[in-house]
Amino acid sequence: MTSSAIVKPAIARKRDQGRVRAVLGPTNTGKTHLAIERMCGHSSGMMGFPLRLLAREVYDRVRAIKGDQAVALITGEQRIEPPNARYFCCTIEAMDRLGGGHAFVAIDEAQIGADPERGHIFTDRLMHARGREETMILGSATLQPVMRKLIPDVEMVGRPRFSTLTHSGTAKLSRLMPRSAVVAFSVEQVYAMAEALRRFRGGAAVVMGALSPETRNKQVELFQNGDVDYIVATDAIGMGLNLDLHHVAFAALTKFDGQRKRRLTPAEMAQIAGRAGRHQRDGSFGALTGGGSRTGAPLEFTDEEIFAIEEHKFAPLTHLFWREADPRFDNLELLIGDLEARPEGEMLRGAPESIDLAVLKRLSSQPLAKDVRGHGSVRRFWEACSLPDFRQIGIDPHARFVARLWQDLRGGYLGADFVAARISELDRVQGDIDTLQGRIAAIRSWAYICQRPDWVLARDEMAARARGVEAKLSDALHARLTERFVNRRTTILMKSLGQDGTALPVTLEPTGAVSVEGEVIGRLEGFRFTVDPNAASQDRKMLLAAGEKALPGILAQRAGWLLSDGLGELAIERGAISWNSQPIAAIVMPDDFAGPRIEFRREIAALPEAARSALVTGLLEWLGKQLEPLAPLRKLAEAARDPEAGSQARALLITLIEARGVVGRDNAGLEHLPKEMRPFLRKLGVTFGALDIFAAPLLKPAPRRLLHALGLDKRPLQEMMLPVLPEARAIPAGYRLAGGQLIRVDLAEKILRTAFDARAKASGGAVKERNPRFRLDLALAVSIGLEEENARRLLGSAGFRLQRARPLAEGASGPAAPDSWTWRPRRADEEPRVNVRRGRGADKTKGQGREKHDARGKGARVQEASTPRRDTRKGGGKPVARTQTKPDTMPDIGPARASGAFDKLADLLRR
């Protein structure tokens, strides 16, 4: 069949079926919008598009005008066709080649007829698809001479571009203006550009021909909604995608067209660059620096290319590709011959061998083709070979897939169980971007198979299942692309950095998280802003800048809540006011412990003046209530400044204040204090104990905790100020050593006062002895928690000495005599008594102390009694020293702790 035989019937049909108009012009001329308006003005219509994405976009627009039941969408992989549909949006392959008898027919992007791979399909629809009342062919102005040759009576309508397209030179990727598209021509380059934009600008949407239409739609929506300001795409962006673009940047000017790597033609450049600028808004195009050739030549447009793109002047098309669209199906040889036939005429050229014809020729030579006989079988075999290679895996793998498909189709239908199993194998959303793209391509093949009317049993059910899996995989792929190439937080901040800080949509969460439009940028701990630790290092500076811009308003809000509802969360820790363990202000205590000051940390400086003043007032009021337990200490400080106190009392008060309420009697300087000043001090709450001078109110838990929290007392803290504690390496404030235990000083004084009362009672009625003996009950000490031995050691620290009763003689009966005590005050120049008990604190140095060894060398201890006794034996009148010998069982009668030679050293140091 020759081209002249094709053209003449087309001309005849045109005369009978209404006018044919060719609306030609560059991008952004409103051609598609005009066609939609014209179709909706007719009773029925059909439009063919180069991409399923465009068909879906127009389907949604027409459906919004005419209603769901009046509009159909037909593509190779999807068919939405209501029973009463009158308007059809189709891909060019799924479009009825004669127009379906509709009143209006339109073909979009008709210049694709010059494409070696798909051009023959566009050429066939351009020549044969006609509407009863109107036919509209949309395309580039380069199509004009071909149209005049093929359809002589066609009505030419030119459309000027709504906006101006200008060349803006080269630019770095990091300096691209917002709302820009970067165009690359390989998957690797697309990924590289998107990754770089994620680092520089927060991310980019990605559009490639290998993506499913659903994924492309969602990526485009990501850009259109403003979630990202950049889009990285292949030349698929030039096929009618209506984007809100201001600039198109070319990352390369060459591409591989399936046969060789070549430079883009000016028309191809213009098709892509023309996506910049929509309607009345001007657009620009340019190249990226650093994207030149391997020789190092810069990536630049030539002057001729710039002129052609800006003025929309391109070399006209000289031919379209053609292939027999209605071959004969008598046998495979005749079918192949018709498909390889060459047209006649200067405007038509035979299409290069496409993949469907290559698969047909390869399978026709295999044994499976021997049974392909008859018109119906040959047609069915050709339809199987025409299965699109969605996976882009090449002729051999695709031919094997078709051969396996034909093995099932030759006997009738594909079983529903078999198809469902193949679909289920692909129903997995795990994997990376490339893995998901492969699964989507595979499921598209099965979606195409399920759309065929005579291939699959339960066709509608299987088609719906395939579409569901494709939608699920598309969602997963969109999520992977967004996760890899979009940092939404950085995108938001890049948009807001130039704004007034008070206008930022910053939200402070109850948890302390600071977010911008739902994206966490950091946390507010107290009044300190910290950047999100999960942020990349290159983003930290930007996040900190964004946080600091909005910080005054956030801190004012934070301070207001603190003063109204959050005072219960404050605490005094390490000398500062802390909020949830985060210090916000240091506490400066004066010498008189009245009127403290607070010094805010540096981050509070961002607070507005009014909010800062209110915060200072509120915190000082709160602090005053917290410092009430220190009232006894303030009372002592006031008395120390009283002139009536006298220098001696003032010195003691200052010593007591510096010791935070407890000072040892030996270190108090009592020898300089007149006795008449003691009542004055007692009225202030000062207790003059046998071992310690202390202010009893300051031994309560509250003031001790407060002094420790303020950092005014560095000694260990006993939270509850328990009466007795186990011995520790460091003695807590308010305690003293009692043998192997620690006792609070006020309770130690109570025990010692009981001992002094017992001594006074024993000597009150008789002639006063110099050192009378008395009995002492240790029940009080034991009830407090001291062990008896430790109670004796405490008493020994105050000068009390235990006198063991003489044991009963052998054979004697009756109650044993009770132990007795004596007391002798220690002179100022007297050395401390050595602890003679073996064990803790015992002096183990040879020849020192009172430890002596008997002649047998067994370490028996000999202690001289503190008072001599008269020998009652005959002839005795001479005092005889009484001795007791008990190995390792001598009673502890020394002080609470003595260290032998170290005590002597301490005395030397005091001198």
CSV table of N, CA and C in Angstrom, one decimal, residues 1 322-324 327 332-343 350-354 357-358 360-361:
chain,number,residue,atom,x,y,z
A,1,MET,N,0.9,-1.2,0.0
A,1,MET,CA,0.0,0.0,0.0
A,1,MET,C,0.9,1.2,0.0
A,322,TRP,N,6.2,6.9,9.0
A,322,TRP,CA,5.0,6.2,8.7
A,322,TRP,C,5.2,4.7,8.7
A,323,ARG,N,4.2,4.0,9.1
A,323,ARG,CA,4.1,2.5,9.1
A,323,ARG,C,2.7,2.1,8.8
A,324,GLU,N,2.5,1.0,8.1
A,324,GLU,CA,1.2,0.6,7.8
A,324,GLU,C,0.4,0.3,9.1
A,327,PRO,N,-2.4,-3.5,8.6
A,327,PRO,CA,-1.7,-4.5,7.8
A,327,PRO,C,-2.7,-5.7,7.6
A,332,LEU,N,2.0,-14.7,8.7
A,332,LEU,CA,3.0,-13.9,9.4
A,332,LEU,C,3.9,-13.3,8.3
A,333,GLU,N,4.2,-13.9,7.2
A,333,GLU,CA,5.1,-13.3,6.2
A,333,GLU,C,4.5,-12.1,5.6
A,334,LEU,N,3.2,-12.2,5.3
A,334,LEU,CA,2.5,-11.0,4.7
A,334,LEU,C,2.4,-9.9,5.7
A,335,LEU,N,2.1,-10.3,7.0
A,335,LEU,CA,2.1,-9.2,8.0
A,335,LEU,C,3.4,-8.5,8.1
A,336,ILE,N,4.5,-9.2,8.2
A,336,ILE,CA,5.8,-8.6,8.3
A,336,ILE,C,6.1,-7.7,7.1
A,337,GLY,N,5.7,-8.2,5.9
A,337,GLY,CA,5.9,-7.5,4.7
A,337,GLY,C,5.2,-6.1,4.7
A,338,ASP,N,3.9,-6.1,5.1
A,338,ASP,CA,3.2,-4.9,5.2
A,338,ASP,C,3.8,-3.9,6.2
A,339,LEU,N,4.3,-4.4,7.3
A,339,LEU,CA,4.8,-3.6,8.4
A,339,LEU,C,6.2,-3.0,7.9
A,340,GLU,N,6.9,-3.7,7.0
A,340,GLU,CA,8.2,-3.2,6.5
A,340,GLU,C,8.0,-2.4,5.2
A,341,ALA,N,6.8,-2.3,4.7
A,341,ALA,CA,6.6,-1.5,3.5
A,341,ALA,C,7.0,-0.1,3.6
A,342,ARG,N,7.6,0.5,2.5
A,342,ARG,CA,8.0,1.9,2.5
A,342,ARG,C,7.0,2.7,1.8
A,343,PRO,N,6.7,3.9,2.4
A,343,PRO,CA,5.7,4.8,1.8
A,343,PRO,C,6.3,5.5,0.6
A,350,GLY,N,9.7,5.7,6.0
A,350,GLY,CA,9.4,4.4,6.7
A,350,GLY,C,10.0,4.5,8.1
A,351,ALA,N,9.2,4.1,9.1
A,351,ALA,CA,9.6,4.1,10.5
A,351,ALA,C,10.7,3.1,10.7
A,352,PRO,N,11.7,3.5,11.5
A,352,PRO,CA,12.8,2.5,11.9
A,352,PRO,C,12.1,1.3,12.6
A,353,GLU,N,12.8,0.2,12.5
A,353,GLU,CA,12.2,-1.0,13.1
A,353,GLU,C,12.0,-0.8,14.6
A,354,SER,N,10.8,-0.8,15.1
A,354,SER,CA,10.5,-0.6,16.5
A,354,SER,C,10.5,-2.0,17.2
A,357,LEU,N,7.9,-4.8,16.1
A,357,LEU,CA,8.2,-5.5,14.9
A,357,LEU,C,9.4,-6.4,15.1
A,358,ALA,N,10.4,-5.9,15.8
A,358,ALA,CA,11.6,-6.8,16.1
A,358,ALA,C,11.2,-8.0,16.8
A,360,LEU,N,8.2,-9.5,16.7
A,360,LEU,CA,7.5,-10.3,15.8
A,360,LEU,C,8.4,-11.1,14.9
A,361,LYS,N,9.4,-10.4,14.3
A,361,LYS,CA,10.3,-11.1,13.4
A,361,LYS,C,11.1,-12.2,14.2
